[in-house]
CSV table of C-alpha atoms and ligand atoms in Angstrom, one decimal:
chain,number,residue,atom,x,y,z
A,21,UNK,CA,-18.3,-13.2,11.6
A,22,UNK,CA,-16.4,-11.6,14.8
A,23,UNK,CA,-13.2,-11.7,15.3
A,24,UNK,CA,-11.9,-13.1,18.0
A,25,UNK,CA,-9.6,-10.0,19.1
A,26,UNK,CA,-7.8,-11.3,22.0
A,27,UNK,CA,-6.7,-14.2,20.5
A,28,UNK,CA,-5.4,-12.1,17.3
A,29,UNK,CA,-3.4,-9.9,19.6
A,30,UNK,CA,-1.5,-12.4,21.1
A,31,UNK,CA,-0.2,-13.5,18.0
A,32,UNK,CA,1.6,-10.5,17.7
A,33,UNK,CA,4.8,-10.6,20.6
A,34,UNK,CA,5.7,-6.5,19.7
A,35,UNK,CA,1.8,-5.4,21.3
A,36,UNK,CA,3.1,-7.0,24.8
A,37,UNK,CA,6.0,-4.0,24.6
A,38,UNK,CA,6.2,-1.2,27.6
A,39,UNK,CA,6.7,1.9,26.1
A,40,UNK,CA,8.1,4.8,29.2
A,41,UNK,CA,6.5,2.4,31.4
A,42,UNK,CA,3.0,2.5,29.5
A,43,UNK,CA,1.5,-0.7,27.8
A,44,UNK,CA,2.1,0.3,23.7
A,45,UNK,CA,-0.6,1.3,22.1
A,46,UNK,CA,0.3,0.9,18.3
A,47,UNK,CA,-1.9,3.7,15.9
A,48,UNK,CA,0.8,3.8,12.8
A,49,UNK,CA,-0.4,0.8,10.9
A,50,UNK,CA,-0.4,3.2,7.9
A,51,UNK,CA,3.1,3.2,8.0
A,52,UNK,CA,3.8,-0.2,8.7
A,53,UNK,CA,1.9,-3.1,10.2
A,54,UNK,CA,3.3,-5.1,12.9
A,55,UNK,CA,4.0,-9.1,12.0
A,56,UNK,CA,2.1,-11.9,13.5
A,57,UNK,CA,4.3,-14.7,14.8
A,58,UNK,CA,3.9,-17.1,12.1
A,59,UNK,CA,5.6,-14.4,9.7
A,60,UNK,CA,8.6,-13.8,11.7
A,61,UNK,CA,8.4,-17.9,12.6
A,62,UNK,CA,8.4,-18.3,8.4
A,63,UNK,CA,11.1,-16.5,7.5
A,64,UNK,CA,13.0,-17.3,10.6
A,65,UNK,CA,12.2,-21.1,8.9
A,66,UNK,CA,13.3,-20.4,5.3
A,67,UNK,CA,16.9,-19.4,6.5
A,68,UNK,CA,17.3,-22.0,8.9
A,69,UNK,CA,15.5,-25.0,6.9
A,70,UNK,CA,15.2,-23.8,3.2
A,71,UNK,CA,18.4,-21.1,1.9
A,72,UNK,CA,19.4,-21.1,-1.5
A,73,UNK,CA,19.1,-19.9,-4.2
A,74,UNK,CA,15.7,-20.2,-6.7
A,75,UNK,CA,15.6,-20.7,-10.4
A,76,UNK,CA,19.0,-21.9,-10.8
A,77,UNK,CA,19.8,-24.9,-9.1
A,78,UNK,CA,20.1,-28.7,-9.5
A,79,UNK,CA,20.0,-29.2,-5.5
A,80,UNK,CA,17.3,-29.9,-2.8
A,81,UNK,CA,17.3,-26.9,-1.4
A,82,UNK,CA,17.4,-24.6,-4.3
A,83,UNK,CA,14.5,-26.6,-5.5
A,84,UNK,CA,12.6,-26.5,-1.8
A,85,UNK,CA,13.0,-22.8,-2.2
A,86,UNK,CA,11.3,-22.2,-5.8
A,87,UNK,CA,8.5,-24.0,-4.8
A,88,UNK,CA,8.0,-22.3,-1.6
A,89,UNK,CA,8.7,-18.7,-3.6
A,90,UNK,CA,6.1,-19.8,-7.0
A,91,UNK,CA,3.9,-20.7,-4.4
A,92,UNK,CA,3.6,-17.2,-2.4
A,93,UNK,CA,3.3,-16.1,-6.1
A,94,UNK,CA,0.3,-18.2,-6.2
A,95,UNK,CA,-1.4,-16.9,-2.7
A,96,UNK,CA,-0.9,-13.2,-4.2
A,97,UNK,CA,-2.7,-14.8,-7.1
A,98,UNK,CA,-5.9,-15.6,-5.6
A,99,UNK,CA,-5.5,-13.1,-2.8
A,100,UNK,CA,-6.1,-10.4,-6.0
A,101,UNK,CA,-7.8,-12.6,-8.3
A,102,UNK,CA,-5.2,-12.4,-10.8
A,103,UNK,CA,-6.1,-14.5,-13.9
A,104,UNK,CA,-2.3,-16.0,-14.3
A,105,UNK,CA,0.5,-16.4,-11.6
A,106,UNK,CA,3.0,-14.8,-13.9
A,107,UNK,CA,0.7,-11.6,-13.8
A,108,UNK,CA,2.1,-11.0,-10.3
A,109,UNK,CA,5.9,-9.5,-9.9
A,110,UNK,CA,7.6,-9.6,-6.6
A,111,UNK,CA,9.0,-6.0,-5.9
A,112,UNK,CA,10.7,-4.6,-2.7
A,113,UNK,CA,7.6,-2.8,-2.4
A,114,UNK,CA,4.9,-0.4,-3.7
A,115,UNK,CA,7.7,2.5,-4.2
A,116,UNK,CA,9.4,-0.4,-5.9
A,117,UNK,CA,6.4,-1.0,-7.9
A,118,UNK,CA,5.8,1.9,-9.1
A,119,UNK,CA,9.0,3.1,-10.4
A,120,UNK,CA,9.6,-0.2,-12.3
A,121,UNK,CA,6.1,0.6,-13.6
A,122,UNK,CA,6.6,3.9,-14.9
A,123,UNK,CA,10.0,3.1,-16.1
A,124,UNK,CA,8.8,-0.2,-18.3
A,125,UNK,CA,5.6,1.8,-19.2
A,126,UNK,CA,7.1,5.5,-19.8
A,127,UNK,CA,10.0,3.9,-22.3
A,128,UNK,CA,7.0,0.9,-23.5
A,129,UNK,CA,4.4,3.6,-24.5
A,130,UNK,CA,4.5,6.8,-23.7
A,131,UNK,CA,5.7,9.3,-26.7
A,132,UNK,CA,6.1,13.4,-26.3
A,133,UNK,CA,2.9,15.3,-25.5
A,134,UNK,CA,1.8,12.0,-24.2
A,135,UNK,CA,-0.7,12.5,-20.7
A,136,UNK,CA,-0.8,10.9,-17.8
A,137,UNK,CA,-3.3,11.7,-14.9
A,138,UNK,CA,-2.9,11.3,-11.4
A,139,UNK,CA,-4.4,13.0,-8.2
A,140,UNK,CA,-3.8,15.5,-5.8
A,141,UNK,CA,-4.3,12.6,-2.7
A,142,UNK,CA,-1.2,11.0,-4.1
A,143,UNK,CA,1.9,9.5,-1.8
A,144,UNK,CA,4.8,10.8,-3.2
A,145,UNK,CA,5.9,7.4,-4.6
A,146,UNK,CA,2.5,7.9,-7.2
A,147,UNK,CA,4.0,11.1,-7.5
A,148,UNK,CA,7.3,11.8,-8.4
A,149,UNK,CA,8.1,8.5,-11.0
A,150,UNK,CA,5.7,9.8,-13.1
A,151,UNK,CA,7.3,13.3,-12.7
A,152,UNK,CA,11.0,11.8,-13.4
A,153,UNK,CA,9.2,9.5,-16.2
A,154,UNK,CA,7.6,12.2,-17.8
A,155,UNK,CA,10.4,14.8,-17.9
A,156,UNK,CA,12.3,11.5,-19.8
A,157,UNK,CA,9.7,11.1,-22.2
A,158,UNK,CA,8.4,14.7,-22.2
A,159,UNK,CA,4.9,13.6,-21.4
A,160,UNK,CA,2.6,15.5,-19.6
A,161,UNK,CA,1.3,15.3,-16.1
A,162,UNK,CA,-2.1,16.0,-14.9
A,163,UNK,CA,-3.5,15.7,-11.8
A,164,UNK,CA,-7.4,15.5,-10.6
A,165,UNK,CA,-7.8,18.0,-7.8
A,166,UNK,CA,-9.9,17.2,-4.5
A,167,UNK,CA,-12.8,19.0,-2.6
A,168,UNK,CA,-12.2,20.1,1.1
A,169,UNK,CA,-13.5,16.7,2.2
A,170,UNK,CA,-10.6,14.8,0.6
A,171,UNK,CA,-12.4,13.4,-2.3
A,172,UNK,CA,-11.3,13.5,-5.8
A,173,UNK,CA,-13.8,16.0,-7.8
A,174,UNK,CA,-14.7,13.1,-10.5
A,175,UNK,CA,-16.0,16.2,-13.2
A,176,UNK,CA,-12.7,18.0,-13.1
A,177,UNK,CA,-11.3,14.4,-13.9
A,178,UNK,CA,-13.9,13.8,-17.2
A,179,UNK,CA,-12.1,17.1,-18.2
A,180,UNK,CA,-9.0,16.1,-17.7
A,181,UNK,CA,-9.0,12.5,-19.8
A,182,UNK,CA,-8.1,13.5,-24.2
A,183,UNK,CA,-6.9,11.2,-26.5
A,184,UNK,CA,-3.7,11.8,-24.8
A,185,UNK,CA,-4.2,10.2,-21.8
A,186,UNK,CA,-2.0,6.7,-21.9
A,187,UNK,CA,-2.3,6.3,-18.1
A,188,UNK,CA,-3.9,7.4,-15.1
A,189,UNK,CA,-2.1,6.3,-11.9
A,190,UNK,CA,-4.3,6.6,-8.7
A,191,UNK,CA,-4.5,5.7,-4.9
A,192,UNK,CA,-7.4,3.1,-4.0
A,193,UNK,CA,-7.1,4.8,-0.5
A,194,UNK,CA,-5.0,7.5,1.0
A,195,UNK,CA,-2.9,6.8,3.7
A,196,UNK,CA,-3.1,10.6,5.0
A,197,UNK,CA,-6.7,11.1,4.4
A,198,UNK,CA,-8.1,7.9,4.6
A,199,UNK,CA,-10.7,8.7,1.4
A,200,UNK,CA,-11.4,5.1,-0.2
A,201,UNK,CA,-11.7,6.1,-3.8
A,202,UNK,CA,-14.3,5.2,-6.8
A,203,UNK,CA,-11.9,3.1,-8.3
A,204,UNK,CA,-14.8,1.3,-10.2
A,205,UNK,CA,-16.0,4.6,-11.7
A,206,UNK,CA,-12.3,5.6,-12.5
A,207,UNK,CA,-11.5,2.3,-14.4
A,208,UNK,CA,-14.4,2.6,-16.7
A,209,UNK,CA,-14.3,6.1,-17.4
A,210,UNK,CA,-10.2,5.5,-18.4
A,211,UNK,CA,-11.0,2.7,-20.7
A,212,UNK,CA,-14.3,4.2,-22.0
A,213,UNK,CA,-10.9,6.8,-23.2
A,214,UNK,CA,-8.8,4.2,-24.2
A,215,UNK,CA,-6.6,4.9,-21.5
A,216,UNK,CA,-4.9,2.2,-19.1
A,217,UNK,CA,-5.4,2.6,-15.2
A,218,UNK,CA,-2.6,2.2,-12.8
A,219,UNK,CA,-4.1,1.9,-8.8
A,220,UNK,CA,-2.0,2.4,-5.8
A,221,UNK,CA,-3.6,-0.2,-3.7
A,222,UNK,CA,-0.7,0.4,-0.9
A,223,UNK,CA,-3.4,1.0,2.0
A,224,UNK,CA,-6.1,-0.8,0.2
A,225,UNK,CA,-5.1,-4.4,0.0
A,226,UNK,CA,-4.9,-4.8,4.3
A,227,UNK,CA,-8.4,-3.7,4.8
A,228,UNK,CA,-10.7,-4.2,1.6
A,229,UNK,CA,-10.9,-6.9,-1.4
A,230,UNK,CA,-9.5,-5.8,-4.5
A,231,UNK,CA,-10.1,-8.1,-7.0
A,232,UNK,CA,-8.2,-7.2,-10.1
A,233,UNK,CA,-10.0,-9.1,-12.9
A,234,UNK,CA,-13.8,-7.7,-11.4
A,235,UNK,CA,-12.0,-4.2,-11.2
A,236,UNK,CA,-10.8,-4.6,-14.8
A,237,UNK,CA,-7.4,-3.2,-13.5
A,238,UNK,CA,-4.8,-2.9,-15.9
A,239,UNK,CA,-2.0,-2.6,-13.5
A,240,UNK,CA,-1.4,-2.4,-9.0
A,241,UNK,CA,0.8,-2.7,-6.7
A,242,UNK,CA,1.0,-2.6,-3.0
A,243,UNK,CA,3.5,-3.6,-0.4
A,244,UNK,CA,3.7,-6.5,1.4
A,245,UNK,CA,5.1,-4.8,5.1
A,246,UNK,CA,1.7,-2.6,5.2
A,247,UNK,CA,-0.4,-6.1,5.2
A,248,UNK,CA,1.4,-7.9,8.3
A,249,UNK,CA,4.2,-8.7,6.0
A,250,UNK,CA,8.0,-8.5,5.7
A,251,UNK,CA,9.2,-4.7,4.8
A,252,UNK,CA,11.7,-5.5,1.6
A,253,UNK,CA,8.3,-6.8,-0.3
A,254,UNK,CA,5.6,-6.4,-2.9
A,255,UNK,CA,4.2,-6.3,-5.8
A,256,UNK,CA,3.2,-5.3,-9.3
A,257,UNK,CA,0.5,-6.7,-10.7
A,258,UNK,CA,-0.2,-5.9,-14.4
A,259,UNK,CA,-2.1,-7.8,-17.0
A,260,UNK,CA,-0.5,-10.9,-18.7
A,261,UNK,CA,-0.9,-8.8,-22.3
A,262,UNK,CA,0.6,-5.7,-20.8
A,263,UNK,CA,3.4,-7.1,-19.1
A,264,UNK,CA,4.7,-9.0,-22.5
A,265,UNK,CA,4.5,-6.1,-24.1
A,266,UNK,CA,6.8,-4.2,-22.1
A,267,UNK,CA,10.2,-3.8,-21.9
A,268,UNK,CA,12.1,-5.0,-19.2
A,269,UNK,CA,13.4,-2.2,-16.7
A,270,UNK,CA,16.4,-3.6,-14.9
A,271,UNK,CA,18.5,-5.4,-16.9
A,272,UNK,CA,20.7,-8.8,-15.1
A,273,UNK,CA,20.4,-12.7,-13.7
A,274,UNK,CA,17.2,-14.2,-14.2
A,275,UNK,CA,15.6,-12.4,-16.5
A,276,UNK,CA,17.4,-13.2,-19.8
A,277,UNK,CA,16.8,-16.1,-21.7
A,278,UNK,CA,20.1,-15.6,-24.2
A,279,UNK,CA,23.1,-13.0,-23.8
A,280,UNK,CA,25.7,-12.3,-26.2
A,281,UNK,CA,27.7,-8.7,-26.2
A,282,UNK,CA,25.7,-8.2,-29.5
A,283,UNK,CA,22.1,-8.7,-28.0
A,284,UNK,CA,19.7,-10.0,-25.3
A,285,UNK,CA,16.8,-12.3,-25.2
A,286,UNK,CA,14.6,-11.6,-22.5
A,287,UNK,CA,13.1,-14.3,-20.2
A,288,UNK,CA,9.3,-14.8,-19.7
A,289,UNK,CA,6.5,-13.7,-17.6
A,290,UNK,CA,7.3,-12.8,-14.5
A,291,UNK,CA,11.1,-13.4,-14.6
A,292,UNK,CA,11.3,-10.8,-17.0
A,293,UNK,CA,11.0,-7.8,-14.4
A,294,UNK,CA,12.3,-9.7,-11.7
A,295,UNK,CA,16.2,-9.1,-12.1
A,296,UNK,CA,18.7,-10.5,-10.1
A,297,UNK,CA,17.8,-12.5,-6.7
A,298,UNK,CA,15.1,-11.6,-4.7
A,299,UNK,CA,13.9,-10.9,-1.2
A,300,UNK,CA,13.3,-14.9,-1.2
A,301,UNK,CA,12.7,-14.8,2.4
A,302,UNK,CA,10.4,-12.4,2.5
A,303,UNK,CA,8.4,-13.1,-0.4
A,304,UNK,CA,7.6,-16.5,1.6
A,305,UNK,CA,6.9,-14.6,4.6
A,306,UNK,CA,4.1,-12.7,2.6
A,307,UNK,CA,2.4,-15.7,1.6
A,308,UNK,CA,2.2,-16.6,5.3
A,309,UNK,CA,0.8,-13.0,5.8
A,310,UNK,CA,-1.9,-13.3,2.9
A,311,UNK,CA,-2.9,-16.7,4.7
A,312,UNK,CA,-3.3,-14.7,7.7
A,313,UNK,CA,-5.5,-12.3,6.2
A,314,UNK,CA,-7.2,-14.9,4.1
A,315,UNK,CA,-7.8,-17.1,6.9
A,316,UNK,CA,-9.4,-14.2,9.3
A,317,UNK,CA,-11.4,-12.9,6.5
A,318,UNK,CA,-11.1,-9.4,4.9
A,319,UNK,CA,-14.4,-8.9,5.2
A,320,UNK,CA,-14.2,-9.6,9.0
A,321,UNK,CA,-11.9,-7.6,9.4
A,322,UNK,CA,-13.3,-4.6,7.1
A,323,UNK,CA,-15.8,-4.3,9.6
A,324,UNK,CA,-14.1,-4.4,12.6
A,325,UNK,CA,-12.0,-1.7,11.3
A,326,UNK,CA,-14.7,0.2,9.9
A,327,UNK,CA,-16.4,-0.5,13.8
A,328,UNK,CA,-13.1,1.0,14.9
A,329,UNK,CA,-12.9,4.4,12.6
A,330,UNK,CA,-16.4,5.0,13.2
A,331,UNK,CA,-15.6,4.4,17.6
A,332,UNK,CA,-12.5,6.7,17.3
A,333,UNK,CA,-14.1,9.6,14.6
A,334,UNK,CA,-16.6,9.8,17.2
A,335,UNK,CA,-15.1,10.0,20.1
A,336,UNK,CA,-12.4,12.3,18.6
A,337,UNK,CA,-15.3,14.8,17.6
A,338,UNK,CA,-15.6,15.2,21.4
A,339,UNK,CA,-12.6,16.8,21.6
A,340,UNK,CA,-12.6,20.5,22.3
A,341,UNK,CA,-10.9,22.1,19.2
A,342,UNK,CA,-10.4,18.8,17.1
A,343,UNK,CA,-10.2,18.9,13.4
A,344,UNK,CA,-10.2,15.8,11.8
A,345,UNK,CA,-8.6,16.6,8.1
A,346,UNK,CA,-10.6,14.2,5.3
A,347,UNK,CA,-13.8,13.4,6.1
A,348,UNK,CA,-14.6,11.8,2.7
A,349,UNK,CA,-18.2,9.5,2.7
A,350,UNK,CA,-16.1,6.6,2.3
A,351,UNK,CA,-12.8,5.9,4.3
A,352,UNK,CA,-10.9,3.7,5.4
A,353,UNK,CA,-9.4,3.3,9.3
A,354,UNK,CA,-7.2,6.5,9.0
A,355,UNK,CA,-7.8,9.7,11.1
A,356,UNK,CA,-5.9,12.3,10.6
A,357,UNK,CA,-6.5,15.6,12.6
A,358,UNK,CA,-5.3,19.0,14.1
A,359,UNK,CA,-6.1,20.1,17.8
A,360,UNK,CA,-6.3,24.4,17.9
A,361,UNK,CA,-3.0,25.1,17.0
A,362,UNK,CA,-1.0,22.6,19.0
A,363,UNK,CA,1.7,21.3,16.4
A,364,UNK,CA,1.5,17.8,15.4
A,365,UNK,CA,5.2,17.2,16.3
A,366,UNK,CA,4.4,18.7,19.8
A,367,UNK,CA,1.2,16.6,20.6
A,368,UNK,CA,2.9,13.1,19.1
A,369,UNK,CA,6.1,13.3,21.3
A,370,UNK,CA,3.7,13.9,24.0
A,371,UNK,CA,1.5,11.2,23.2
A,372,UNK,CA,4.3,9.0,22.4
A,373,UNK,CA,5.9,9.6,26.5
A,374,UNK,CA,2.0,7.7,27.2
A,375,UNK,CA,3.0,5.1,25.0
A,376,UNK,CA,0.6,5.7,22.1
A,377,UNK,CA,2.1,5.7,19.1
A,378,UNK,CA,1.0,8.2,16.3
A,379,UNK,CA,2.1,9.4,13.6
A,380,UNK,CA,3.1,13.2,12.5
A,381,UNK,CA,4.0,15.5,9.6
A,382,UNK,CA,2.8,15.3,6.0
A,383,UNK,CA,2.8,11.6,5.6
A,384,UNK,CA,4.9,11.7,2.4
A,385,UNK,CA,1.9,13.8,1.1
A,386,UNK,CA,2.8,17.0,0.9
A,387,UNK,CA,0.6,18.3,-1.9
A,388,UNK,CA,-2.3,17.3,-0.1
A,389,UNK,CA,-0.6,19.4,3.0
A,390,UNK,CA,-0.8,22.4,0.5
A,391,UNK,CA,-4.2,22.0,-0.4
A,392,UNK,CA,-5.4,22.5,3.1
A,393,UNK,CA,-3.0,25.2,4.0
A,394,UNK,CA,-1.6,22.8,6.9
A,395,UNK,CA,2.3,21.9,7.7
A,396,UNK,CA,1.2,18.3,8.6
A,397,UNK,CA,-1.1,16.7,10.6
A,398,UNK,CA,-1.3,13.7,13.3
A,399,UNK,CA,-2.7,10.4,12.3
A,400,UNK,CA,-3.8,7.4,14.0
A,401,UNK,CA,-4.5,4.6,11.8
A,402,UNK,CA,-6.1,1.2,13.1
A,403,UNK,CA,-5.4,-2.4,11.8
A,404,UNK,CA,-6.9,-6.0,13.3
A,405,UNK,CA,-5.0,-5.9,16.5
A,406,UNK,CA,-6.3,-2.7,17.4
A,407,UNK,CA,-9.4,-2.0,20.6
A,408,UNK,CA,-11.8,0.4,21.5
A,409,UNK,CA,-9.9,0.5,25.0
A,410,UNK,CA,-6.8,1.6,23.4
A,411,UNK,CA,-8.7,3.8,21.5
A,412,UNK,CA,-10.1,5.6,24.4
A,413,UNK,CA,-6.1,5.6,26.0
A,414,UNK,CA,-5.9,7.9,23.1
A,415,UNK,CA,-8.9,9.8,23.3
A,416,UNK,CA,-7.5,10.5,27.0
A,417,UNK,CA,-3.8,11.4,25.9
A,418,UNK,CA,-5.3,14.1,23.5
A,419,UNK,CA,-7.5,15.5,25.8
A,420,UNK,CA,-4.6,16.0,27.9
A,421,UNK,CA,-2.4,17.5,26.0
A,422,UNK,CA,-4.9,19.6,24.8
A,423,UNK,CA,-5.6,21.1,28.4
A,424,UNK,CA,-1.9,20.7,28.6
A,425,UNK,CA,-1.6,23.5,25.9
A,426,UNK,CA,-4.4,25.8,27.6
B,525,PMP,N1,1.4,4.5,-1.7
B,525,PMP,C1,0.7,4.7,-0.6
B,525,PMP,C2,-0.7,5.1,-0.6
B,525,PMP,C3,1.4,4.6,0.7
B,525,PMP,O1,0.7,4.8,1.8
B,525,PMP,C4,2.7,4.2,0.7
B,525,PMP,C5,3.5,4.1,2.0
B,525,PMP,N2,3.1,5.0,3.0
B,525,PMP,C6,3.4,3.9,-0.5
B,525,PMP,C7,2.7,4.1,-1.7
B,525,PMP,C8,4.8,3.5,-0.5
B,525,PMP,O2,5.0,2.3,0.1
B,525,PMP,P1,6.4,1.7,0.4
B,525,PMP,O3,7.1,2.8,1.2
B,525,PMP,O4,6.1,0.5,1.2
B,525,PMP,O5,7.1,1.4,-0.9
């Protein structure tokens, strides 16, 4: 069904902003998406109508604001298909995520000479906790390398899986490249090892479905701010079976059930790995956000995006000297590119003075910077409020800049 694109846009107030006199033209969704009104209206509502504290108390409000907390549990439920509520763990975000994962996991299961496999497309946050994990547990990491499109080479991956493998931990997309990976293909070949798969669904959750139980995903996270969400947010998702097994990273309120000086019984499913009060607010406010999405339709606005990327990649390609860095089969609505040799810092401070805003550098990816030999790159990166029009303000800006340069 389309969209109705106006309408959308004017539910976000930040896309009427003048930017050095120019309208804004907003291409770092990527990085963060910007809120619609009922978001910043529902979290605006919990502190003026709602605030307490959840769990604990006797009173109204305290038990207003569980309900309306367990209940944006529930929308992240069937938003990934989940088979239990409890499988769902508010985090401050995918960062958050991931290093509660690979600290429960690492000290859960992993043992010295253990494997785990991630890829060369990695953010750093799917990098580095499983670095600092591993050096704990003196476990091994491996990592799948890419071809010069941006796409995992799935052969050197059969190689790398042994009986070693506990875990591999990858992105469903890449938020510098764009590449929308085989995560299907992955997740069987894993458990056809015995291993477990961890997926990064950070810049996957916004613009595809990912249903967990049809992926057979052990474990994923994302963040809430990326989806039109409040930053401070997200989750881990890990299966029911899993997540009992595991021990409990931070230790505090809420996720005991007994504490003596001697010992410490630990609280269920999902209080268990949420210590100490959370971001109640904005856990709330990404339930709004997830009925946002829901209620346009992701695959509504899959294909307006995928409309969008295949409008801009074109257009871009008519750009004297334009390289556009990952140009995988399948990708999502992230460009990244180089013009000639105009650095990316140069060309986004110009483009920013014309109110487009872009992003520059290595996108917290600098591995994959290596692998092409690059310092960074720019990259525009579309979400539902985005238009042709403003893609063809940006087409213009580059064009000057480029001439701009010689
Ligand atoms: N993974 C990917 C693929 C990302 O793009 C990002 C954010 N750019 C993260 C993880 C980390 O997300 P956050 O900073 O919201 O925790």
């Amino acid at each position: 069904m389309p969209l109705n694109i106006p309408n959308i846009r004017e539910q976000f107030p930040i896309l009427e902003s003048v930017i050095y006199g120019k309208p804004l033209a907003y291409f770092d969704n990527a990085a963060t998406m910007h809120k619609p009104r009922r978001v910043v209206n529902k979290v605006t509502e919990v502190y003026e109508k709602l605030n307490s504290n959840i769990h604990r108390g006797v009173h109204y409000l305290s038990n207003q604001a569980t309900t309306a907390y367990e209940e944006a549990r529930q929308k992240v439920q069937l938003f990934i298909n989940a088979t239990h509520s409890h499988e769902v763990i508010f985090t401050s975000g995918a960062t958050g995520a991931i290093n509660l994962l690979a600290n429960s996991f690492g000290e859960s299961y992993m043992k010295p000479g253990d494997e785990i496999i991630i890829s060369t497309m990695e953010h750093h946050s799917n990098i580095v906790p499983w670095q600092m994990m591993c050096k704990r547990r003196k476990a091994v990491l491996k990592v799948i390398p890419i071809n010069k499109n941006g796409e995992l080479i799935l052969e050197e991956f059969d190689k790398l899986l042994s009986p070693k493998t506990k875990l591999v931990a990858v992105s469903y997309v890449s938020n510098a490249l764009g590449t929308i990976n085989p995560i299907a293909e992955l997740t069987q070949k894993a458990h056809a090892n015995g291993s477990l798969i961890m997926v990064d669904a950070a810049q996957a959750v916004q613009h595809i479905k990912v249903d967990v139980q049809a992926l057979d995903l052990d474990f994923m996270v994302f963040s809430g701010h990326k989806i039109y969400g409040p930053t401070g947010t997200g989750v881990l998702y890990g299966k029911e079976k899993l997540l009992n097994e595991m021990e409990p990273w931070q230790g505090g309120g809420e996720m005991i059930k007994t504490v003596t000086f001697e010992e410490t019984t630990y609280n269920e499913l999902p209080f268990k790995f949420e210590a100490g009060t959370p971001n109640i607010a904005g856990c709330i406010g990404l339930g709004e956000a997830i009925d946002f999405v829901s209620e346009l339709g992701l695959e509504n606005i899959q294909s307006y995006e995928d409309e969008l990327l295949d409008y801009a990649t074109k257009e871009f390609l008519k750009i004297p000297g334009m390289r556009i860095i990952g140009t995988a089969d399948n990708k999502a609505s992230v460009i990244s590119f180089l013009v000639n040799n105009i650095h990316p810092f140069d060309m986004g401070t110009m483009l920013d003075k014309m109110g487009l805003a872009v992003r520059t550098g290595h996108h917290c990816a600098q591995p994959i910077m290596d692998f092409f030999g690059i310092p960074g790159t720019l990259r525009a990166s579309f979400a539902v409020y985005n238009t042709k029009d403003e893609i063809d303000r940006l087409v213009q800006g580059i064009s000057k800049v480029t001439q701009m340069f010689g």
